[in-house]
PDB file of C-alpha atoms in Angstrom:
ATOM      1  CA  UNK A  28       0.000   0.000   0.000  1.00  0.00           C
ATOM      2  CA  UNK A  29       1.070   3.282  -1.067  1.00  0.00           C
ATOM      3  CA  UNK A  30       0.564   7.128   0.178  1.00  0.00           C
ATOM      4  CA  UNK A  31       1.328  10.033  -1.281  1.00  0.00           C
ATOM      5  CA  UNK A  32       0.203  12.294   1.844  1.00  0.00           C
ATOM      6  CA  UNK A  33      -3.430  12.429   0.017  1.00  0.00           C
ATOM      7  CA  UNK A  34      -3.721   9.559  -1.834  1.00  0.00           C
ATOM      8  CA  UNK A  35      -3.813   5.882  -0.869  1.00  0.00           C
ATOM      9  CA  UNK A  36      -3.469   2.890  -3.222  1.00  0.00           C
ATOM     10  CA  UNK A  37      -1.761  -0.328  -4.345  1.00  0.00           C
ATOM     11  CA  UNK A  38      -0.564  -0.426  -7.564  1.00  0.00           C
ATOM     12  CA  UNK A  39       1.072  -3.366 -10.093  1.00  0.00           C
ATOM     13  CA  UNK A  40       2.758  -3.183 -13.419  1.00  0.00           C
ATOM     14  CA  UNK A  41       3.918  -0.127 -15.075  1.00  0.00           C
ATOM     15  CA  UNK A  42       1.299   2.316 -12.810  1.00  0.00           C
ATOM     16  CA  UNK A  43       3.237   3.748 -10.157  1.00  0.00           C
ATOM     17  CA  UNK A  44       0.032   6.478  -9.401  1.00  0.00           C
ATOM     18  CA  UNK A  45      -3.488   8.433  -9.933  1.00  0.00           C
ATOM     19  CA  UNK A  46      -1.471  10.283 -12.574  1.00  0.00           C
ATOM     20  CA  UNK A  47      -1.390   6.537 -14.477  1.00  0.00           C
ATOM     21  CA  UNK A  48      -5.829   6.585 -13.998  1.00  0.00           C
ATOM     22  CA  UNK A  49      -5.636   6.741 -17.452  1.00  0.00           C
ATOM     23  CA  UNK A  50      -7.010   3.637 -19.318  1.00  0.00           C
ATOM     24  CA  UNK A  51      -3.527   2.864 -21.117  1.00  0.00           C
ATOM     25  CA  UNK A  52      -0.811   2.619 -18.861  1.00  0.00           C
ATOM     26  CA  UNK A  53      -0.782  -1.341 -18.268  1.00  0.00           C
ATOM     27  CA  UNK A  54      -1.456  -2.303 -14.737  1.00  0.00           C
ATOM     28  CA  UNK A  55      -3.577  -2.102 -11.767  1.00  0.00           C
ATOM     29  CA  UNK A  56      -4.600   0.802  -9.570  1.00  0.00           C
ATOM     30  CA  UNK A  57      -6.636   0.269  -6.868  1.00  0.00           C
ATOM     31  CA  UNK A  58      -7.387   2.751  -4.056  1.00  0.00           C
ATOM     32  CA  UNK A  59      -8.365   6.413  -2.898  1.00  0.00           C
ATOM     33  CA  UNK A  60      -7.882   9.331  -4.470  1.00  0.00           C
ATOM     34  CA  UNK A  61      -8.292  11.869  -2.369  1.00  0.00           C
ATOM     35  CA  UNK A  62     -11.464  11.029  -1.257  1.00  0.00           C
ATOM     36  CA  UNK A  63     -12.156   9.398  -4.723  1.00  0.00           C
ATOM     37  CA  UNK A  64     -12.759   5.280  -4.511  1.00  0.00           C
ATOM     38  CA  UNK A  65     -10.957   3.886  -7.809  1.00  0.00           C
ATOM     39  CA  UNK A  66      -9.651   0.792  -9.460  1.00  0.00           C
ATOM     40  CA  UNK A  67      -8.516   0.307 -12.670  1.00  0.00           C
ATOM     41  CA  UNK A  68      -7.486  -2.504 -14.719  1.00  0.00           C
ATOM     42  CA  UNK A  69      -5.078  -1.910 -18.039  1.00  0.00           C
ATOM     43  CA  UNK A  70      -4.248  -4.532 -20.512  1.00  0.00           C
ATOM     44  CA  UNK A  71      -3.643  -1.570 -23.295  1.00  0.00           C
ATOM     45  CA  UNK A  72      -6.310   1.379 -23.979  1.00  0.00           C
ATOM     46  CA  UNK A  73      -8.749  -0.480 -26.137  1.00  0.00           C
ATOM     47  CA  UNK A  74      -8.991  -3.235 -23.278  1.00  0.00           C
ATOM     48  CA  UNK A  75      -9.608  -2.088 -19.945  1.00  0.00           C
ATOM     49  CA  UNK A  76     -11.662  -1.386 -16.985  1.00  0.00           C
ATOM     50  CA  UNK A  77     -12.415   1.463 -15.104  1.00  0.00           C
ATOM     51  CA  UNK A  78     -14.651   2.129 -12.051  1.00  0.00           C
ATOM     52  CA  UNK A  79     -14.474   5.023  -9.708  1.00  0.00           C
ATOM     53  CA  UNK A  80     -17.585   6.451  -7.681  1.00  0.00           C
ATOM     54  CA  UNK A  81     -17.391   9.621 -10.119  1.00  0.00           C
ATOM     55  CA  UNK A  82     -17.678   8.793 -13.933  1.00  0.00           C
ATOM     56  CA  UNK A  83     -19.418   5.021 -12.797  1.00  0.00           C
ATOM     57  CA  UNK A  84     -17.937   2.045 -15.086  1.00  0.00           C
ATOM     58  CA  UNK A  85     -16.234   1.927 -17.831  1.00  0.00           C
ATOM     59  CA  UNK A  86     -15.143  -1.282 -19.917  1.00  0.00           C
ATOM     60  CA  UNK A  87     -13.537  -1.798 -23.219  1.00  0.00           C
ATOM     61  CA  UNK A  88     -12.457  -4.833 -24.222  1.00  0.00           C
ATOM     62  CA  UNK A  89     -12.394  -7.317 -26.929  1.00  0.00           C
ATOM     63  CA  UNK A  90     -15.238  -9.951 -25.711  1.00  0.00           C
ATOM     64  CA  UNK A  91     -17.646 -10.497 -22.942  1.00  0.00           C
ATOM     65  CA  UNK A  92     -20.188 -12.619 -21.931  1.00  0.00           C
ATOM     66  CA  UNK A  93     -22.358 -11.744 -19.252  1.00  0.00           C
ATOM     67  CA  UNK A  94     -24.475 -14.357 -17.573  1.00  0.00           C
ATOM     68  CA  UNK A  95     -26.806 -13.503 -15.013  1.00  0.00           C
ATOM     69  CA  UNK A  96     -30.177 -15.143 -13.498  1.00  0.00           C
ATOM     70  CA  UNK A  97     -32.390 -13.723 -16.617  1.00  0.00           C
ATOM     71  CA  UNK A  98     -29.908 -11.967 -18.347  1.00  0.00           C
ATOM     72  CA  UNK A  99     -27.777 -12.698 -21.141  1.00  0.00           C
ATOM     73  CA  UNK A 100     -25.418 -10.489 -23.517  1.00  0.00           C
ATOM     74  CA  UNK A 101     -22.413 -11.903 -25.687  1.00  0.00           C
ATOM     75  CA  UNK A 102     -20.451 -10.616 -27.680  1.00  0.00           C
ATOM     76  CA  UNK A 103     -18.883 -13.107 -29.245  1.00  0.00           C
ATOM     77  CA  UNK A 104     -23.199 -13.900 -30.104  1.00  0.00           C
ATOM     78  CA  UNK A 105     -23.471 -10.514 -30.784  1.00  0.00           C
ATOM     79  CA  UNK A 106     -26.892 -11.178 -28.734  1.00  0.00           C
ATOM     80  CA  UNK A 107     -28.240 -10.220 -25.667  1.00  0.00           C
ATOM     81  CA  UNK A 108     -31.899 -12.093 -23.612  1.00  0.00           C
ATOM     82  CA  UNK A 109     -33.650 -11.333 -20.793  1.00  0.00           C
ATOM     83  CA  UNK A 110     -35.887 -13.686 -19.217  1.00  0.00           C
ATOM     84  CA  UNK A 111     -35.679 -17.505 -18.600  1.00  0.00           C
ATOM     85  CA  UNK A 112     -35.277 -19.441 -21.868  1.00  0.00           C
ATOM     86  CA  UNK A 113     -36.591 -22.535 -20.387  1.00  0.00           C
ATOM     87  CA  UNK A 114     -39.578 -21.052 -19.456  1.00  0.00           C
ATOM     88  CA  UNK A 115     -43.008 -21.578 -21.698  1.00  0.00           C
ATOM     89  CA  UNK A 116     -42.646 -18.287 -23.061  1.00  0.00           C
ATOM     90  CA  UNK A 117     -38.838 -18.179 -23.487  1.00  0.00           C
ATOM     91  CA  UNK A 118     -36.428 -15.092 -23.125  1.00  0.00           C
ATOM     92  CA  UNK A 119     -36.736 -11.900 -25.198  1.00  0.00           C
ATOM     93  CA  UNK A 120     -34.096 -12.330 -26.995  1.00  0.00           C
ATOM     94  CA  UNK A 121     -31.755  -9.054 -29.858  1.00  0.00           C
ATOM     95  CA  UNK A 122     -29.886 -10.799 -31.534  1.00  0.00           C
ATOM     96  CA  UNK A 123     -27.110 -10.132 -34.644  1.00  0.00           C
ATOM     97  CA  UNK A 124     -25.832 -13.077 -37.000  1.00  0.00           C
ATOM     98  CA  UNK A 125     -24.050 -11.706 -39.657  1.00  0.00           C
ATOM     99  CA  UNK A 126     -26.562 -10.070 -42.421  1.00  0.00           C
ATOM    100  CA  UNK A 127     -29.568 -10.848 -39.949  1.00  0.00           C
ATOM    101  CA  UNK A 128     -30.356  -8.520 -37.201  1.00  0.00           C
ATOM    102  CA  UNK A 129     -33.902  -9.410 -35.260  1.00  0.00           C
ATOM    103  CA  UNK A 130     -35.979  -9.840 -32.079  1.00  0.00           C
ATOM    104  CA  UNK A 131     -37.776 -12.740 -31.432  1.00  0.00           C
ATOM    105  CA  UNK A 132     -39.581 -14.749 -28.580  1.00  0.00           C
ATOM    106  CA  UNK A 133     -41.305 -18.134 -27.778  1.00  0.00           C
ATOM    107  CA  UNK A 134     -39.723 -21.280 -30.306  1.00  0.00           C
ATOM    108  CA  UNK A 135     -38.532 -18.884 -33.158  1.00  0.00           C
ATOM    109  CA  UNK A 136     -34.846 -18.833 -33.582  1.00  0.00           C
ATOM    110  CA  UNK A 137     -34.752 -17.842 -37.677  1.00  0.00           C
ATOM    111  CA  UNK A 138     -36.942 -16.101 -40.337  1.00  0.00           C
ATOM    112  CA  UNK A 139     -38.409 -19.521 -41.984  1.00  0.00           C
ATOM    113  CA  UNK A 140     -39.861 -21.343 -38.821  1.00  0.00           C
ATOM    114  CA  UNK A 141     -43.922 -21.442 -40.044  1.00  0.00           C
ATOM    115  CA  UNK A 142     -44.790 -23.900 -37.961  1.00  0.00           C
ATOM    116  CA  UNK A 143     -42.688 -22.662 -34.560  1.00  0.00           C
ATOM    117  CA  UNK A 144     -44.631 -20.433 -32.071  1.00  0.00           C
ATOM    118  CA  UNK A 145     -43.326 -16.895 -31.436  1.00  0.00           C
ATOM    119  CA  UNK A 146     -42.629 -14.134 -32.505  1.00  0.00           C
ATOM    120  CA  UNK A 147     -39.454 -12.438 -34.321  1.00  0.00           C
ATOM    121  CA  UNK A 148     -38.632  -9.300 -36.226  1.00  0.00           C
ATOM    122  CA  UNK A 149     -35.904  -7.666 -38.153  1.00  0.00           C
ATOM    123  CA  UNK A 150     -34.312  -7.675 -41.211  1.00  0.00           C
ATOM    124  CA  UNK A 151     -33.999 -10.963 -42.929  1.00  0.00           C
ATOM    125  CA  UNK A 152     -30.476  -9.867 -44.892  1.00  0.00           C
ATOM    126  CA  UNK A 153     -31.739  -7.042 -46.574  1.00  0.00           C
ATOM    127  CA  UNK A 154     -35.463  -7.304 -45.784  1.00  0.00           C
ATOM    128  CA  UNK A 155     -37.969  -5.836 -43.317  1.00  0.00           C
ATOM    129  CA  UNK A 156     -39.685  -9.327 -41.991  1.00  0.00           C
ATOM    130  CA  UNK A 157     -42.179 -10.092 -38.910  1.00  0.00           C
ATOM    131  CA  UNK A 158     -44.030 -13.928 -37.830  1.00  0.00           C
ATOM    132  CA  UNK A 159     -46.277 -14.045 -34.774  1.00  0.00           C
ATOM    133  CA  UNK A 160     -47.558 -17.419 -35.230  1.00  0.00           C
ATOM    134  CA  UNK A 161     -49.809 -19.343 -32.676  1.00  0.00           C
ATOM    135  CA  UNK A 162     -49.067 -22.626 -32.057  1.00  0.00           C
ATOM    136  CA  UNK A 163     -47.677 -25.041 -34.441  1.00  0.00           C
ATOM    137  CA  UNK A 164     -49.935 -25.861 -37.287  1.00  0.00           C
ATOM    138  CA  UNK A 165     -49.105 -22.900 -39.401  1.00  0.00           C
ATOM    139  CA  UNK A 166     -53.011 -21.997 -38.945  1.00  0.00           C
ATOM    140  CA  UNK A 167     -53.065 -19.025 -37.009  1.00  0.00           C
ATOM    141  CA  UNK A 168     -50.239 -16.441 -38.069  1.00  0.00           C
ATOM    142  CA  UNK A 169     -49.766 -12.677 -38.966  1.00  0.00           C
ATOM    143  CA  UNK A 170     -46.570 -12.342 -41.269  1.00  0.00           C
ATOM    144  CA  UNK A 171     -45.111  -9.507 -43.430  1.00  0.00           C
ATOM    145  CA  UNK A 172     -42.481  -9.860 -45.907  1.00  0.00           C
ATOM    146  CA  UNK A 173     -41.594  -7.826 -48.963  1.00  0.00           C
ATOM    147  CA  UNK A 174     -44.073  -9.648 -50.822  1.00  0.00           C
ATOM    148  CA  UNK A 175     -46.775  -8.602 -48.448  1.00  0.00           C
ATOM    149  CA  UNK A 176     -49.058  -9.142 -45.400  1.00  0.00           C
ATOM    150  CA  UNK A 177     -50.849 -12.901 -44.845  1.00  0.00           C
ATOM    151  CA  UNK A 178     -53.006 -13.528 -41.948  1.00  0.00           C
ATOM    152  CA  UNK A 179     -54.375 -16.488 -41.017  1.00  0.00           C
ATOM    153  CA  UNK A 180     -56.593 -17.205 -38.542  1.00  0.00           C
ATOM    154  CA  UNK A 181     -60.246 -19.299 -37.446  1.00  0.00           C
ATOM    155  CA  UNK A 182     -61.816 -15.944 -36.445  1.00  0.00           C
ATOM    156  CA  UNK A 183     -61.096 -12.440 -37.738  1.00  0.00           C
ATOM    157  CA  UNK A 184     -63.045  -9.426 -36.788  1.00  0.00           C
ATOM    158  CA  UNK A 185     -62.173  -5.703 -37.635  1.00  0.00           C
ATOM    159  CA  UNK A 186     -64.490  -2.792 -36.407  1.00  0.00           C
ATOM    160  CA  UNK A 187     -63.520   0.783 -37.857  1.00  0.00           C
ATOM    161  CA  UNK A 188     -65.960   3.419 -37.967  1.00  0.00           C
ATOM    162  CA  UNK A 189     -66.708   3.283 -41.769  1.00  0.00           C
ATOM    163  CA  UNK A 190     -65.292  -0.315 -42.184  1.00  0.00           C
ATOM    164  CA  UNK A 191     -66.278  -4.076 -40.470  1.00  0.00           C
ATOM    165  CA  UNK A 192     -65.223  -7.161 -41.347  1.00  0.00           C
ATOM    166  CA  UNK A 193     -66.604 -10.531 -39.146  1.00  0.00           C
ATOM    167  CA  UNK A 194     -65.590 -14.311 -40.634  1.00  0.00           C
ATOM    168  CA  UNK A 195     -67.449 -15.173 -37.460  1.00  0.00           C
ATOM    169  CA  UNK A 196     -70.998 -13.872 -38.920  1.00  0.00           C
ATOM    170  CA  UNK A 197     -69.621 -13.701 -42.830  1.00  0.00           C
ATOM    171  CA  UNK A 198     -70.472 -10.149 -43.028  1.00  0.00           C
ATOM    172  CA  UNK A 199     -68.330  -7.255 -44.568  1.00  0.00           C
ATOM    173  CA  UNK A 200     -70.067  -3.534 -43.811  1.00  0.00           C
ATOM    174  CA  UNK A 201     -68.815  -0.701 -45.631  1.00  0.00           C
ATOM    175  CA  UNK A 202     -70.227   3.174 -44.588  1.00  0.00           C
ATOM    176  CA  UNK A 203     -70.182   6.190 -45.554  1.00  0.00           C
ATOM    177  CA  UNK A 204     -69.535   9.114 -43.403  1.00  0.00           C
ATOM    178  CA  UNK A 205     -73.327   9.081 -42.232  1.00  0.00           C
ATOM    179  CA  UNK A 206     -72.165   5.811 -40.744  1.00  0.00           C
ATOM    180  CA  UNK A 207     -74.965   4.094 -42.246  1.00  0.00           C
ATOM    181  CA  UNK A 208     -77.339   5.975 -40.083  1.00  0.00           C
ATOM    182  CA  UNK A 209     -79.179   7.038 -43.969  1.00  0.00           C
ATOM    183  CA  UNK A 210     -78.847   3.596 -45.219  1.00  0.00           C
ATOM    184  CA  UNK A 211     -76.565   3.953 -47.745  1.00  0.00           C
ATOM    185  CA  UNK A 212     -74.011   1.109 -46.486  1.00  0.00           C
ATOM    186  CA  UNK A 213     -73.068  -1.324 -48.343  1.00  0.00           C
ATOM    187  CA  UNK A 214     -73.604  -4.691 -46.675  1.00  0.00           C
ATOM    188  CA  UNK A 215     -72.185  -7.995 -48.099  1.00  0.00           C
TER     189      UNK A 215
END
């Protein structure tokens, strides 16, 4: 242990003080300055940490994996969850895999699961995508694509106020801005 008069601290490698607190002199610092808890830790100044009760943390480094209960982030994965993967619902997971770049829940782990429950977003290489399907028969699912949007689903029923669609009764209602209070809807 080390004082200066002000400062206390232990130091290793090249840092011989606070004046080396400055994420590239390799070493450790660990201490007070002045009043000031700090520690660093210097391998070279793009891999390092830094934490004093000031500026907060500050890590740069070439790879980390974090693995907490519920949370996940790797780089090496370039993907990050939160939540319990081996629960029913799964974790939330953001995840980047080369061209790919998405969010998804539930089974989904890629863009071409139809018959996998969840949900998952992003871009597909190059293209906007989204897939909330229910269940696993590829009979109840929203998706968009570049091509377009395809639902499917037992039951669909949309109520605007000039527009209502019902596959449960087989009716489509169209109105004008009366609202079809002057019967001039159309009803199929």
């Amino acid at each position: 242990i080390k004082t200066d008069g002000t400062d206390q601290y232990m130091v290793m490698g090249s840092k011989t003080s606070f004046s080396h607190y400055d994420k590239s002199t390799a070493g450790i610092i660990l201490g007070m300055d002045t009043a000031v808890p700090k520690i660093e830790m210097v391998k070279n100044s793009s891999d390092y940490l830094r934490w004093d009760s000031t500026d907060g943390l500050d890590i740069q480094t070439t790879k980390m994996e974090v693995s907490a209960s519920n949370v996940q982030i790797s780089s090496t994965h370039a993907s990050m969850s939160i939540g319990d993967p081996g629960s029913s619902g799964g974790a939330i997971v953001l995840h980047a895999d080369g061209t790919d770049k998405m969010i998804k829940f539930g089974g989904k782990t890629t863009f071409d699961q139809t018959t996998t429950a969840g949900l998952i977003m992003g871009m597909d290489a190059s293209n906007p995508e989204f897939d909330y399907t229910v269940g696993t028969g590829n009979n109840q699912y929203i998706r968009m694509t570049p091509a377009g949007i395809d639902i499917k689903t037992p039951s669909f029923n949309l109520d605007t106020d000039r527009l209502d669609i019902s596959s449960d009764d087989s009716r489509i209602d169209v109105y004008d801005d009366s609202g079809g209070v002057d019967g001039s809807d159309l009803r199929v």
